[in-house]
Amino acid sequence: LIGALAAVRTVGARRGTLAQALVLRVAYFGDAFRQIVAAQFWIAAFNTALTALFLLLVLPLWDLRLPYTPALITLTFVAGLVPIVGNLLCNVVITLVGLSVSPMAALGCLAFLILIHKAEYVINAKVVGQRTHMGVWELLSVMFVAEAVFGPAGLVAAPLFYAYLKKELEAARLV
């Protein structure tokens, strides 16, 4: 919420030194937020495309069809806009729907979705890294450390806070 507010803020009249410094910090945070949201949109679209291919092409090749496939594809995109957590939610829902068809369908869905989820770490780091000028190794390191220290919330928040920190460091000419 704070990132969204910072991203759409308007700069008011002339202010003191502290206010100017705070406005600059909010501008950096807003820029980082916009970059992360744009990157997450493309990640969600990529994940949705792979899931759609799996549900519409791969499963029918095995003579398996899941009910509510269009709804599952839509859920994949909408939930995919929330980093990591949305992907996990989709994995659970699609696997449960697969279980309603057969244990083999559930196993196929689970294997495919785990593969996509693990690949998404690298894809996420690549897309976010390109948008925010961070190396894949930097972002993956930050994500793994934040997850170890703060749990899933740290994993979700790591790209945003690291992008902001990097903007601050670049502005100070420290990196």
mmCIF file of N, CA, C and O in Angstrom, residues 6-7 9 14 18-19 29 34 41 47 57 69 73 83 100 104-105 109 146 156 162 166-167 170 174:
data_model
loop_
_atom_site.group_PDB
_atom_site.id
_atom_site.type_symbol
_atom_site.label_atom_id
_atom_site.label_comp_id
_atom_site.label_asym_id
_atom_site.label_seq_id
_atom_site.Cartn_x
_atom_site.Cartn_y
_atom_site.Cartn_z
ATOM 1 N N ALA A 6 3.238 5.866 -2.779
ATOM 2 C CA ALA A 6 4.461 6.576 -3.173
ATOM 3 C C ALA A 6 4.565 6.678 -4.688
ATOM 4 O O ALA A 6 5.058 7.677 -5.215
ATOM 5 N N ALA A 7 4.096 5.661 -5.378
ATOM 6 C CA ALA A 7 4.204 5.648 -6.837
ATOM 7 C C ALA A 7 3.288 6.670 -7.496
ATOM 8 O O ALA A 7 3.591 7.156 -8.583
ATOM 9 N N ARG A 9 2.111 9.576 -5.909
ATOM 10 C CA ARG A 9 2.084 10.815 -5.139
ATOM 11 C C ARG A 9 2.305 12.024 -6.036
ATOM 12 O O ARG A 9 2.823 11.909 -7.129
ATOM 13 N N ARG A 14 7.400 24.091 -2.241
ATOM 14 C CA ARG A 14 8.774 24.053 -1.721
ATOM 15 C C ARG A 14 8.760 23.735 -0.235
ATOM 16 O O ARG A 14 7.970 24.280 0.533
ATOM 17 N N LEU A 18 14.730 18.531 5.352
ATOM 18 C CA LEU A 18 14.267 17.199 5.762
ATOM 19 C C LEU A 18 13.128 16.724 4.871
ATOM 20 O O LEU A 18 13.126 15.583 4.411
ATOM 21 N N ALA A 19 12.179 17.610 4.606
ATOM 22 C CA ALA A 19 11.050 17.240 3.747
ATOM 23 C C ALA A 19 11.530 16.884 2.342
ATOM 24 O O ALA A 19 11.042 15.928 1.735
ATOM 25 N N PHE A 29 11.590 4.915 -3.456
ATOM 26 C CA PHE A 29 10.749 3.773 -3.097
ATOM 27 C C PHE A 29 9.634 3.584 -4.131
ATOM 28 O O PHE A 29 9.338 2.462 -4.539
ATOM 29 N N ARG A 34 7.225 0.622 -8.670
ATOM 30 C CA ARG A 34 6.734 0.549 -10.055
ATOM 31 C C ARG A 34 7.496 -0.500 -10.850
ATOM 32 O O ARG A 34 6.910 -1.266 -11.621
ATOM 33 N N PHE A 41 4.067 -8.366 -13.278
ATOM 34 C CA PHE A 41 3.058 -8.548 -14.322
ATOM 35 C C PHE A 41 3.577 -9.514 -15.391
ATOM 36 O O PHE A 41 2.875 -10.435 -15.800
ATOM 37 N N ASN A 47 4.076 -17.251 -16.350
ATOM 38 C CA ASN A 47 3.600 -18.396 -15.581
ATOM 39 C C ASN A 47 2.237 -18.855 -16.098
ATOM 40 O O ASN A 47 1.972 -20.054 -16.218
ATOM 41 N N LEU A 57 -2.714 -28.458 -23.438
ATOM 42 C CA LEU A 57 -2.025 -29.302 -24.416
ATOM 43 C C LEU A 57 -1.409 -30.561 -23.812
ATOM 44 O O LEU A 57 -1.592 -31.654 -24.347
ATOM 45 N N THR A 69 -10.860 -25.455 -16.403
ATOM 46 C CA THR A 69 -9.563 -25.043 -16.933
ATOM 47 C C THR A 69 -9.482 -23.526 -17.194
ATOM 48 O O THR A 69 -8.496 -22.896 -16.805
ATOM 49 N N ILE A 73 -6.763 -21.044 -15.329
ATOM 50 C CA ILE A 73 -5.811 -20.204 -16.055
ATOM 51 C C ILE A 73 -5.946 -18.751 -15.597
ATOM 52 O O ILE A 73 -4.944 -18.074 -15.351
ATOM 53 N N PRO A 83 3.671 -11.949 -5.645
ATOM 54 C CA PRO A 83 4.876 -12.783 -5.744
ATOM 55 C C PRO A 83 4.843 -13.981 -4.802
ATOM 56 O O PRO A 83 4.387 -13.881 -3.669
ATOM 57 N N SER A 100 -9.219 -34.324 -8.118
ATOM 58 C CA SER A 100 -10.631 -34.637 -8.360
ATOM 59 C C SER A 100 -10.813 -35.469 -9.628
ATOM 60 O O SER A 100 -11.818 -36.150 -9.788
ATOM 61 N N MET A 104 -3.255 -39.726 -10.769
ATOM 62 C CA MET A 104 -2.227 -39.503 -11.795
ATOM 63 C C MET A 104 -2.265 -38.054 -12.283
ATOM 64 O O MET A 104 -1.212 -37.436 -12.489
ATOM 65 N N ALA A 105 -3.456 -37.500 -12.460
ATOM 66 C CA ALA A 105 -3.572 -36.095 -12.870
ATOM 67 C C ALA A 105 -3.004 -35.185 -11.790
ATOM 68 O O ALA A 105 -2.289 -34.219 -12.086
ATOM 69 N N CYS A 109 0.138 -32.706 -12.269
ATOM 70 C CA CYS A 109 0.007 -31.266 -11.972
ATOM 71 C C CYS A 109 1.037 -30.836 -10.936
ATOM 72 O O CYS A 109 1.700 -29.808 -11.102
ATOM 73 N N ALA A 146 16.621 -13.221 2.817
ATOM 74 C CA ALA A 146 15.397 -12.665 3.412
ATOM 75 C C ALA A 146 14.423 -13.771 3.802
ATOM 76 O O ALA A 146 13.756 -13.683 4.835
ATOM 77 N N VAL A 156 8.910 -12.451 -0.217
ATOM 78 C CA VAL A 156 8.045 -11.612 -1.039
ATOM 79 C C VAL A 156 8.555 -10.166 -1.064
ATOM 80 O O VAL A 156 8.558 -9.515 -2.094
ATOM 81 N N TYR A 162 15.286 -4.490 -1.709
ATOM 82 C CA TYR A 162 16.624 -4.463 -2.290
ATOM 83 C C TYR A 162 16.698 -3.460 -3.434
ATOM 84 O O TYR A 162 17.696 -2.751 -3.587
ATOM 85 N N LYS A 166 19.252 -0.413 -3.406
ATOM 86 C CA LYS A 166 20.210 -0.209 -4.495
ATOM 87 C C LYS A 166 20.081 1.196 -5.086
ATOM 88 O O LYS A 166 21.083 1.826 -5.412
ATOM 89 N N LYS A 167 18.864 1.715 -5.192
ATOM 90 C CA LYS A 167 18.665 3.092 -5.680
ATOM 91 C C LYS A 167 19.315 4.098 -4.726
ATOM 92 O O LYS A 167 19.946 5.051 -5.173
ATOM 93 N N GLU A 170 23.095 3.820 -5.209
ATOM 94 C CA GLU A 170 23.502 4.422 -6.490
ATOM 95 C C GLU A 170 23.452 5.945 -6.398
ATOM 96 O O GLU A 170 24.337 6.633 -6.913
ATOM 97 N N LEU A 174 27.735 4.928 -4.099
ATOM 98 C CA LEU A 174 28.477 3.889 -3.364
ATOM 99 C C LEU A 174 28.571 2.590 -4.145
ATOM 100 O O LEU A 174 29.367 1.723 -3.815
#
